[in-house]
């Protein structure tokens, strides 16, 4: 009944199935199981797409067999799973059980809380992290840096999308906003788009075609509207945005995987009020590659980029080559990431203690310098 052909003609190819996932599934072949991709998670059950002959059907599968207390190992939208569909058919609907999850290639993870050492999987097996930022409100470069860092850390390619570009009719002003966003995300493509006018939608569709993309952003960023524009149909509910602050309710309440007409799939996610760092050292290094490059030129390897002599970072700030805002954002996210890592990593705790001692020593030195009126020797 079920076609397990793993060639390019496999019905699930449009959902990201390829030879690599087929190889991971090999140990489960011949046991009456089929591969499926999770398109929605809801209270211990998941919707999965599975191949049924030459067609693709949606199955409702129970996750009790893979239930775990580890939030990093729970089934997530985008996961590829081993599905047991031998429980029978009810009409055109397939019922099944998730027997196992195939290894993830990438995982978008955030910290669940600054007070806890747990991560939360937002999406799995993602190629592009599409970060939606609304132009209906002031551009928050710090938030862009935060999302881009998590995108890089996940293994996906970040893309920053400035939505509601029709609200900025002046091309010069829009160009400045794009340039500001680019300064916060070195090496990341920044697109200004408008679902209302269609501006930039075609370019974005070409970027995400053929792979798996996840839409990320705060509530009111226009993710569901953007998803509808990319899919070409009203598949996601859209609600009005408050005029006073440009925000709206969480229209999307689950993470839904949607097939795109130009190829590839898109995972729409609920608006995120907060996105905490989760062991994102490499992601931060890529997002702040300009700061990291300057830091390599500092006189001291453990330079805290404060008032140390020979600090190339502070020299860049003084000359205007590096904005104070960007340096402070770098420091803030680094501290936040270290705090999360330190909950489970003794070496990270040692780094935090060293930084604290450096700040104390620097503070004492500055006080002595102020009292004595002296300078660096």
Coordinates of C-alpha atoms in Angstrom, one line a residue:
X1 CA 0.0 0.0 0.0
X2 CA 2.9 2.4 0.8
X3 CA 5.6 3.3 -1.6
X4 CA 9.0 3.2 0.0
X5 CA 10.9 4.1 -3.1
X6 CA 13.7 6.5 -2.0
X7 CA 14.5 7.9 -5.5
X8 CA 14.0 11.5 -6.6
X9 CA 10.5 10.6 -7.7
X10 CA 9.4 9.8 -4.1
X11 CA 6.2 11.6 -3.2
X12 CA 7.8 13.2 -0.1
X13 CA 10.6 14.8 -2.1
X14 CA 8.6 18.0 -2.2
X15 CA 8.7 18.0 1.6
X16 CA 12.4 17.7 1.8
X17 CA 12.9 13.9 1.6
X18 CA 16.3 13.0 0.1
X19 CA 18.9 10.2 0.0
X20 CA 20.4 11.3 3.3
X21 CA 17.1 10.9 5.2
X22 CA 16.4 7.7 3.3
X23 CA 19.8 6.3 4.6
X24 CA 18.8 7.2 8.1
X25 CA 15.5 5.4 7.7
X26 CA 17.2 2.2 6.4
X27 CA 17.3 0.4 9.8
X28 CA 13.5 0.8 10.0
X29 CA 12.6 -0.4 6.5
X30 CA 10.9 -3.7 6.1
X31 CA 9.2 -3.5 9.5
X32 CA 5.9 -2.1 8.3
X33 CA 7.0 1.4 9.0
X34 CA 7.0 4.5 6.7
X35 CA 8.8 7.8 6.9
X36 CA 6.8 10.9 7.5
X37 CA 7.5 14.6 8.2
X38 CA 5.9 16.3 11.1
X39 CA 3.9 19.3 9.9
X40 CA 2.2 20.1 13.2
X41 CA 2.5 19.2 16.9
X42 CA -0.5 19.4 19.2
X43 CA -0.7 17.9 22.8
X44 CA 1.0 14.6 22.4
X45 CA -0.1 14.0 18.8
X46 CA 1.4 15.1 15.5
X47 CA 0.2 15.6 12.0
X48 CA 2.6 14.0 9.6
X49 CA 2.7 13.8 5.8
X50 CA 3.4 10.3 4.5
X51 CA 3.5 8.7 1.1
X52 CA 0.5 6.6 0.1
X53 CA 1.3 5.2 -3.3
X54 CA 2.1 8.1 -5.5
X55 CA 0.1 10.5 -3.3
X56 CA 0.9 12.3 -0.1
X57 CA -1.5 12.0 2.8
X58 CA -1.7 13.5 6.3
X59 CA -1.7 11.1 9.2
X60 CA -2.5 11.8 12.8
X61 CA 0.1 10.0 14.9
X62 CA 0.5 9.5 18.6
X63 CA 3.9 10.4 20.2
X64 CA 3.6 8.4 23.5
X65 CA 6.3 6.0 22.4
X66 CA 8.9 8.8 22.0
X67 CA 7.8 10.9 24.9
X68 CA 10.7 12.1 26.9
X69 CA 11.4 14.5 29.7
X70 CA 14.1 16.1 27.7
X71 CA 12.6 19.2 25.9
X72 CA 15.4 18.9 23.3
X73 CA 14.3 15.5 22.2
X74 CA 10.6 15.9 21.9
X75 CA 9.0 15.7 18.4
X76 CA 9.0 19.1 16.6
X77 CA 7.6 20.6 13.4
X78 CA 10.1 19.8 10.7
X79 CA 11.3 16.5 12.2
X80 CA 11.4 13.4 10.1
X81 CA 9.9 10.4 11.9
X82 CA 9.4 6.7 11.7
X83 CA 5.6 6.1 11.5
X84 CA 3.7 2.9 12.2
X85 CA 0.5 3.1 10.2
X86 CA -0.6 -0.5 10.8
X87 CA -3.3 0.7 13.2
X88 CA -5.7 1.0 10.3
X89 CA -7.4 3.5 8.1
X90 CA -10.4 5.6 9.0
X91 CA -11.9 7.0 5.8
X92 CA -9.2 8.9 4.0
X93 CA -7.4 9.7 7.3
X94 CA -4.4 7.6 8.3
X95 CA -3.9 6.9 12.0
X96 CA -0.4 5.9 13.3
X97 CA 2.2 6.0 16.0
X98 CA 5.6 7.7 16.0
X99 CA 8.2 5.0 16.6
X100 CA 11.3 7.1 16.4
X101 CA 12.7 10.4 15.2
X102 CA 15.4 10.5 12.5
X103 CA 18.6 12.4 13.3
X104 CA 18.2 16.2 12.9
X105 CA 20.4 18.1 10.5
X106 CA 19.7 21.4 12.0
X107 CA 17.7 22.6 15.0
X108 CA 16.4 26.1 15.9
X109 CA 16.8 26.3 19.7
X110 CA 16.1 29.1 22.2
X111 CA 16.4 29.2 26.0
X112 CA 13.1 28.6 27.7
X113 CA 14.0 30.9 30.6
X114 CA 16.9 32.9 31.9
X115 CA 16.4 31.1 35.2
X116 CA 16.5 27.6 33.8
X117 CA 19.0 25.5 31.8
X118 CA 16.5 24.1 29.3
X119 CA 16.3 24.7 25.6
X120 CA 13.2 24.7 23.4
X121 CA 13.2 23.4 19.8
X122 CA 11.4 25.8 17.6
X123 CA 11.9 24.0 14.3
X124 CA 14.0 21.1 12.9
X125 CA 15.8 20.4 9.7
X126 CA 15.7 24.0 8.5
X127 CA 17.7 25.4 5.6
X128 CA 16.7 29.1 6.0
X129 CA 15.7 31.1 9.1
X130 CA 13.5 33.9 7.7
X131 CA 13.5 36.6 10.4
X132 CA 10.5 38.9 9.9
X133 CA 10.8 42.5 11.2
X134 CA 7.9 44.9 10.8
X135 CA 8.6 48.4 9.4
X136 CA 5.4 49.5 11.2
X137 CA 7.5 50.2 14.2
X138 CA 11.0 51.5 14.9
X139 CA 13.7 49.1 13.7
X140 CA 15.1 47.2 16.7
X141 CA 18.7 46.3 15.6
X142 CA 19.3 44.4 18.8
X143 CA 16.4 42.1 18.2
X144 CA 17.7 41.4 14.6
X145 CA 21.1 40.6 16.1
X146 CA 19.5 38.2 18.6
X147 CA 17.5 36.3 16.0
X148 CA 20.4 36.2 13.5
X149 CA 22.7 34.7 16.1
X150 CA 20.2 31.9 16.8
X151 CA 19.7 31.4 13.1
X152 CA 23.5 31.0 12.5
X153 CA 23.8 28.7 15.5
X154 CA 21.0 26.4 14.3
X155 CA 23.0 25.6 11.1
X156 CA 20.5 27.4 8.9
X157 CA 21.1 30.4 6.7
X158 CA 19.5 33.5 8.2
X159 CA 17.5 35.9 6.0
X160 CA 16.2 39.2 7.3
X161 CA 12.9 40.3 5.9
X162 CA 11.7 43.8 6.6
X163 CA 7.9 43.4 6.2
X164 CA 5.2 46.1 5.5
X165 CA 7.6 48.0 3.2
X166 CA 4.6 49.8 1.7
X167 CA 4.5 51.8 4.9
X168 CA 7.8 53.4 3.9
X169 CA 7.0 55.0 0.5
X170 CA 10.2 57.0 0.4
X171 CA 12.8 54.9 -1.4
X172 CA 15.7 56.7 0.2
X173 CA 14.3 56.1 3.7
X174 CA 13.6 52.5 2.9
X175 CA 17.2 52.1 1.7
X176 CA 18.5 53.5 4.9
X177 CA 16.5 51.0 6.9
X178 CA 17.8 48.1 4.8
X179 CA 21.4 49.4 5.3
X180 CA 20.8 49.6 9.1
X181 CA 19.6 46.0 9.1
X182 CA 22.5 44.9 7.0
X183 CA 24.9 46.5 9.5
X184 CA 23.4 44.4 12.3
X185 CA 23.7 41.2 10.2
X186 CA 27.0 41.0 8.3
X187 CA 26.8 38.4 5.5
X188 CA 23.0 38.1 5.7
X189 CA 20.7 38.9 2.9
X190 CA 18.2 41.7 3.9
X191 CA 15.0 42.0 1.8
X192 CA 12.3 44.7 2.1
X193 CA 8.9 43.2 1.2
X194 CA 5.3 44.0 1.2
X195 CA 2.5 41.4 1.1
X196 CA 0.1 44.2 0.3
X197 CA 1.9 45.5 -2.9
X198 CA 3.8 42.3 -3.7
X199 CA 7.1 44.1 -3.5
X200 CA 10.0 41.7 -2.9
X201 CA 7.8 38.6 -2.5
X202 CA 9.1 37.0 -5.7
X203 CA 12.7 37.5 -4.6
X204 CA 11.9 35.9 -1.2
X205 CA 10.1 33.0 -2.9
X206 CA 13.1 32.3 -5.0
X207 CA 15.4 32.3 -1.9
X208 CA 13.3 29.8 0.0
X209 CA 12.4 27.6 -2.9
X210 CA 13.5 24.0 -2.8
X211 CA 14.4 23.8 0.9
X212 CA 12.8 24.2 4.4
X213 CA 12.4 27.6 5.8
X214 CA 11.1 28.8 9.2
X215 CA 9.4 32.1 9.8
X216 CA 10.6 33.8 13.0
X217 CA 9.7 37.1 14.6
X218 CA 7.6 38.8 17.3
X219 CA 3.8 38.9 17.2
X220 CA 2.6 41.5 14.7
X221 CA 5.7 41.2 12.5
X222 CA 3.4 40.0 9.6
X223 CA 4.6 36.4 9.5
X224 CA 1.2 34.9 8.8
X225 CA 0.5 37.4 6.1
X226 CA 3.9 36.7 4.6
X227 CA 3.2 33.0 4.7
X228 CA -0.1 33.5 2.9
X229 CA 1.7 35.5 0.2
X230 CA 4.4 32.9 -0.3
X231 CA 1.9 30.0 -0.4
X232 CA -0.4 32.0 -2.6
X233 CA -3.5 31.3 -0.5
X234 CA -5.1 32.3 2.8
X235 CA -3.8 29.3 4.7
X236 CA -3.0 31.2 7.9
X237 CA -5.4 33.4 9.9
X238 CA -4.4 37.1 10.0
X239 CA -5.6 39.5 12.7
X240 CA -5.6 43.3 12.9
X241 CA -2.7 45.1 14.4
X242 CA -3.2 47.8 17.1
X243 CA -2.5 51.3 15.8
X244 CA -0.9 52.5 19.0
X245 CA 2.0 50.2 19.1
X246 CA 1.9 48.1 15.9
X247 CA 1.3 44.9 17.8
X248 CA -1.3 42.2 17.6
X249 CA -2.4 39.0 19.2
X250 CA -0.7 35.7 18.5
X251 CA -2.5 34.8 15.3
X252 CA -0.5 31.6 14.8
X253 CA -0.7 29.3 17.9
X254 CA 1.1 26.2 16.5
X255 CA 4.1 25.7 14.3
X256 CA 2.7 24.6 10.9
X257 CA 4.7 23.3 8.0
X258 CA 3.3 24.5 4.6
X259 CA 4.1 23.4 1.1
X260 CA 5.2 26.2 -1.2
X261 CA 4.0 26.3 -4.9
X262 CA 7.5 27.1 -6.1
X263 CA 9.0 24.1 -4.2
X264 CA 10.1 23.7 -0.7
X265 CA 8.2 24.1 2.6
X266 CA 7.7 26.9 5.1
X267 CA 7.3 26.5 8.9
X268 CA 5.2 29.4 10.3
X269 CA 5.6 29.9 14.0
X270 CA 3.8 31.8 16.8
X271 CA 5.0 35.3 17.6
X272 CA 7.9 35.1 20.1
X273 CA 7.9 37.6 22.9
X274 CA 11.4 36.6 24.0
X275 CA 14.2 34.7 22.3
X276 CA 16.9 33.7 24.8
X277 CA 20.4 32.6 23.8
X278 CA 21.0 28.9 23.9
X279 CA 24.7 27.9 23.7
X280 CA 25.1 30.2 20.7
X281 CA 28.8 31.0 20.8
X282 CA 29.4 30.3 17.1
X283 CA 26.2 32.1 16.1
X284 CA 27.2 35.2 18.0
X285 CA 30.7 35.1 16.5
X286 CA 29.2 35.1 13.0
X287 CA 26.7 37.8 13.8
X288 CA 29.3 40.0 15.3
X289 CA 32.2 39.1 13.0
X290 CA 33.2 42.7 12.8
X291 CA 33.6 43.0 16.5
X292 CA 35.4 39.7 16.7
X293 CA 37.8 40.8 14.0
X294 CA 38.6 43.9 15.9
X295 CA 39.1 42.0 19.1
X296 CA 41.8 39.9 17.5
X297 CA 43.9 43.1 17.2
X298 CA 43.6 44.0 20.9
X299 CA 46.9 44.1 22.8
X300 CA 45.7 41.6 25.4
X301 CA 44.1 38.3 24.5
X302 CA 41.7 38.6 27.4
X303 CA 40.7 42.2 26.7
X304 CA 37.3 43.1 28.1
X305 CA 37.0 46.0 25.7
X306 CA 36.6 48.5 28.4
X307 CA 39.5 50.9 29.3
X308 CA 42.4 48.5 28.7
X309 CA 45.4 50.0 26.8
X310 CA 45.7 48.9 23.2
X311 CA 42.0 47.9 22.8
X312 CA 41.3 47.9 19.1
X313 CA 37.5 47.6 19.8
X314 CA 37.4 50.8 21.9
X315 CA 39.6 52.5 19.4
X316 CA 37.0 51.7 16.7
X317 CA 34.2 53.0 18.9
X318 CA 36.2 56.3 19.5
X319 CA 36.9 56.7 15.8
X320 CA 33.2 56.0 14.8
X321 CA 34.1 52.8 12.9
X322 CA 32.0 50.8 15.4
X323 CA 28.8 52.0 17.0
X324 CA 28.6 52.0 20.8
X325 CA 25.1 50.4 20.4
X326 CA 26.5 47.4 18.5
X327 CA 29.3 46.9 21.0
X328 CA 26.8 47.0 23.9
X329 CA 24.6 44.5 22.1
X330 CA 27.6 42.2 21.6
X331 CA 28.4 42.4 25.3
X332 CA 24.8 41.8 26.4
X333 CA 24.3 38.8 24.2
X334 CA 27.6 37.3 25.2
X335 CA 26.8 37.7 28.9
X336 CA 23.4 36.2 28.4
X337 CA 24.8 33.2 26.5
X338 CA 27.5 32.6 29.1
X339 CA 24.9 32.6 31.9
X340 CA 22.9 29.9 30.2
X341 CA 25.9 27.8 29.3
X342 CA 27.3 28.3 32.9
X343 CA 24.3 26.5 34.3
X344 CA 25.7 23.2 33.0
X345 CA 29.3 24.0 32.0
X346 CA 32.0 24.5 34.7
X347 CA 34.4 26.1 32.2
X348 CA 31.8 28.8 31.3
X349 CA 31.3 29.4 35.0
X350 CA 35.1 30.0 35.3
X351 CA 34.9 32.5 32.4
X352 CA 32.1 34.4 34.2
X353 CA 34.1 34.5 37.4
X354 CA 37.2 35.8 35.5
X355 CA 35.2 38.5 33.7
X356 CA 33.7 39.6 37.1
X357 CA 37.2 39.9 38.6
X358 CA 38.4 41.8 35.6
X359 CA 35.5 44.3 36.0
X360 CA 36.2 44.7 39.7
X361 CA 39.9 45.3 39.0
X362 CA 39.2 47.7 36.2
X363 CA 36.8 49.6 38.5
X364 CA 39.4 50.0 41.2
X365 CA 42.0 51.1 38.7
X366 CA 39.6 53.8 37.2
X367 CA 38.9 55.1 40.7
X368 CA 42.6 55.3 41.5
X369 CA 43.3 57.0 38.2
X370 CA 40.5 59.5 38.9
X371 CA 41.9 60.3 42.3
X372 CA 45.5 60.6 41.1
X373 CA 44.7 62.4 37.8
X374 CA 47.1 60.0 36.0
X375 CA 46.8 58.2 32.8
X376 CA 48.0 55.0 31.2
X377 CA 51.7 54.5 31.4

